[in-house]
Short mmCIF file of C-alpha atoms in Angstrom, two decimals:
data_model
loop_
_atom_site.label_atom_id
_atom_site.label_comp_id
_atom_site.label_asym_id
_atom_site.label_seq_id
_atom_site.Cartn_x
_atom_site.Cartn_y
_atom_site.Cartn_z
CA UNK N 25 -58.80 56.22 41.46
CA UNK N 26 -61.47 58.67 40.42
CA UNK N 27 -63.93 55.86 39.79
CA UNK N 28 -62.56 52.44 40.66
CA UNK N 29 -59.44 50.34 40.41
CA UNK N 30 -58.24 46.79 40.01
CA UNK N 31 -55.14 45.80 41.98
CA UNK N 32 -52.58 44.11 39.75
CA UNK N 33 -50.15 43.45 42.61
CA UNK N 34 -49.14 44.65 46.05
CA UNK N 35 -45.46 45.23 46.74
CA UNK N 36 -45.55 46.91 50.13
CA UNK N 37 -48.59 46.08 52.24
CA UNK N 38 -49.84 48.96 54.40
CA UNK N 39 -51.54 46.46 56.71
CA UNK N 40 -48.11 45.33 57.92
CA UNK N 41 -47.13 48.94 58.68
CA UNK N 42 -50.22 50.64 60.09
CA UNK N 43 -48.21 53.44 61.69
CA UNK N 44 -45.05 53.73 59.61
CA UNK N 45 -42.18 55.73 61.10
CA UNK N 46 -40.04 58.20 59.16
CA UNK N 47 -37.27 55.68 58.40
CA UNK N 48 -39.75 53.18 56.96
CA UNK N 49 -41.32 55.89 54.80
CA UNK N 50 -37.87 56.96 53.55
CA UNK N 51 -36.99 53.33 52.76
CA UNK N 52 -40.30 52.92 50.92
CA UNK N 53 -39.65 56.08 48.88
CA UNK N 54 -36.23 54.69 47.93
CA UNK N 55 -37.81 51.41 46.84
CA UNK N 56 -40.40 53.24 44.76
CA UNK N 57 -37.66 55.31 43.09
CA UNK N 58 -36.01 52.02 42.01
CA UNK N 59 -39.27 50.41 40.88
CA UNK N 60 -40.75 53.15 38.73
CA UNK N 61 -38.11 53.21 35.94
CA UNK N 62 -37.97 49.40 35.95
CA UNK N 63 -41.72 49.20 35.46
CA UNK N 64 -41.52 51.67 32.59
CA UNK N 65 -38.82 49.52 30.96
CA UNK N 66 -40.89 46.36 31.44
CA UNK N 67 -43.99 47.97 29.92
CA UNK N 68 -41.98 49.15 26.92
CA UNK N 69 -40.04 45.90 26.45
CA UNK N 70 -43.05 43.62 26.75
CA UNK N 71 -45.37 45.71 24.64
CA UNK N 72 -48.19 46.47 27.05
CA UNK N 73 -49.66 48.80 24.53
CA UNK N 74 -52.60 46.66 23.51
CA UNK N 75 -55.95 47.32 25.11
CA UNK N 76 -56.72 45.61 28.37
CA UNK N 77 -60.37 44.65 28.21
CA UNK N 78 -62.16 43.24 31.24
CA UNK N 79 -65.49 41.45 31.22
CA UNK N 80 -67.94 41.47 34.10
CA UNK N 81 -68.42 38.11 35.79
CA UNK N 82 -70.60 38.65 38.87
CA UNK N 83 -71.34 40.72 41.96
CA UNK N 84 -70.24 39.00 45.17
CA UNK N 85 -71.33 39.39 48.79
CA UNK N 86 -68.66 38.14 51.19
CA UNK N 87 -68.29 38.40 54.96
CA UNK N 88 -65.96 41.41 54.52
CA UNK N 89 -67.14 43.24 51.41
CA UNK N 90 -69.24 43.55 48.30
CA UNK N 91 -67.17 43.36 45.16
CA UNK N 92 -67.47 43.04 41.41
CA UNK N 93 -65.57 40.13 39.92
CA UNK N 94 -64.15 40.42 36.40
CA UNK N 95 -62.27 38.18 34.05
CA UNK N 96 -59.51 39.03 31.65
CA UNK N 97 -60.12 36.93 28.51
CA UNK N 98 -56.77 37.86 26.97
CA UNK N 99 -54.85 37.07 30.20
CA UNK N 100 -53.06 40.44 30.06
CA UNK N 101 -53.08 40.83 33.85
CA UNK N 102 -51.55 37.36 34.35
CA UNK N 103 -48.91 38.07 31.72
CA UNK N 104 -48.15 41.42 33.34
CA UNK N 105 -47.78 39.82 36.78
CA UNK N 106 -45.51 37.10 35.36
CA UNK N 107 -43.29 39.58 33.51
CA UNK N 108 -42.90 41.78 36.59
CA UNK N 109 -42.12 38.99 39.09
CA UNK N 110 -38.47 38.40 38.11
CA UNK N 111 -37.33 42.03 37.88
CA UNK N 112 -39.05 42.80 41.18
CA UNK N 113 -37.35 39.83 42.84
CA UNK N 114 -34.04 41.24 41.53
CA UNK N 115 -34.83 44.35 43.57
CA UNK N 116 -35.54 42.21 46.65
CA UNK N 117 -39.32 42.54 46.41
CA UNK N 118 -41.97 39.84 46.49
CA UNK N 119 -45.29 40.80 44.99
CA UNK N 120 -48.64 39.65 46.34
CA UNK N 121 -51.43 39.08 43.85
CA UNK N 122 -55.15 39.04 44.49
CA UNK N 123 -56.59 35.61 43.67
CA UNK N 124 -59.26 37.19 41.47
CA UNK N 125 -59.61 40.28 39.30
CA UNK N 126 -62.07 42.42 41.23
CA UNK N 127 -63.09 45.87 42.31
CA UNK N 128 -64.38 46.42 45.84
CA UNK N 129 -67.66 48.35 45.96
CA UNK N 130 -68.27 48.35 49.73
CA UNK N 131 -66.22 47.24 52.72
CA UNK N 132 -68.01 46.26 55.95
CA UNK N 133 -66.85 47.87 59.20
CA UNK N 134 -67.79 44.67 60.96
CA UNK N 135 -68.89 41.35 59.61
CA UNK N 136 -72.62 41.38 58.90
CA UNK N 137 -74.80 38.94 60.75
CA UNK N 138 -75.03 35.91 58.54
CA UNK N 139 -78.59 35.52 57.49
CA UNK N 140 -80.44 34.05 54.60
CA UNK N 141 -82.49 37.28 54.42
CA UNK N 142 -79.34 39.31 53.65
CA UNK N 143 -78.12 36.77 51.09
CA UNK N 144 -81.55 36.53 49.50
CA UNK N 145 -81.94 40.32 49.28
CA UNK N 146 -78.47 40.70 47.77
CA UNK N 147 -79.22 37.97 45.22
CA UNK N 148 -82.46 39.77 44.32
CA UNK N 149 -80.71 43.13 43.90
CA UNK N 150 -77.96 41.77 41.65
CA UNK N 151 -80.03 39.22 39.73
CA UNK N 152 -80.33 41.49 36.70
CA UNK N 153 -77.15 43.48 37.29
CA UNK N 154 -74.66 43.51 34.46
CA UNK N 155 -71.86 45.64 33.12
CA UNK N 156 -70.60 45.86 29.58
CA UNK N 157 -66.98 45.10 28.75
CA UNK N 158 -64.62 47.94 29.46
CA UNK N 159 -61.10 48.92 28.54
CA UNK N 160 -58.39 49.89 31.00
CA UNK N 161 -56.49 52.94 29.79
CA UNK N 162 -53.56 53.06 32.17
CA UNK N 163 -51.69 51.22 34.88
CA UNK N 164 -50.82 53.30 37.94
CA UNK N 165 -48.03 52.85 40.46
CA UNK N 166 -49.45 54.11 43.74
CA UNK N 167 -48.44 54.52 47.34
CA UNK N 168 -51.27 53.49 49.61
CA UNK N 169 -50.30 54.21 53.20
CA UNK N 170 -53.83 53.80 54.54
CA UNK N 171 -56.61 51.53 53.30
CA UNK N 172 -58.42 52.43 50.08
CA UNK N 173 -56.09 55.23 49.01
CA UNK N 174 -56.68 57.45 52.03
CA UNK N 175 -53.46 59.49 52.11
CA UNK N 176 -52.48 57.71 48.92
CA UNK N 177 -50.81 59.15 45.90
CA UNK N 178 -50.20 58.25 42.30
CA UNK N 179 -46.45 57.90 41.69
CA UNK N 180 -46.35 56.99 38.00
CA UNK N 181 -48.68 56.53 35.03
CA UNK N 182 -48.13 53.82 32.42
CA UNK N 183 -50.55 54.38 29.52
CA UNK N 184 -52.09 51.52 27.59
CA UNK N 185 -52.43 52.81 24.05
CA UNK N 186 -55.04 50.40 22.67
CA UNK N 187 -55.31 47.96 19.79
#
């Protein structure tokens, strides 16, 4: 998370457990211990060793955040989500997937006053904004106990070797 991240899926949502007690944290650690080797097996079995390349789509201003939207032309993220769904269900877990591939740049503390001036200024700022394609080098399994990796930790690394 040194620079940015894209969420592939959420297994345990911190927003449902804003002040987790010790038993919940112990249960979560047990779940993570079961998940990590399974994920490694899935990555190896399904060959997620080809490069994951994302392409920039657009910058978006919403009522809650500013984010960069990407698309995955090779559908690697969709394939990854599909291949993980069954084994995770076998462990009693349901994964939540973001509806888009994105990276949040700024989160608003409160919803900004809706105004055409704000929308117009944002449109002006991003009108010539672009990013080149980029490759993802690894998938991380993380524990995010507070929003945006505050008190978070990386539990496992799954490298993507490249084409």
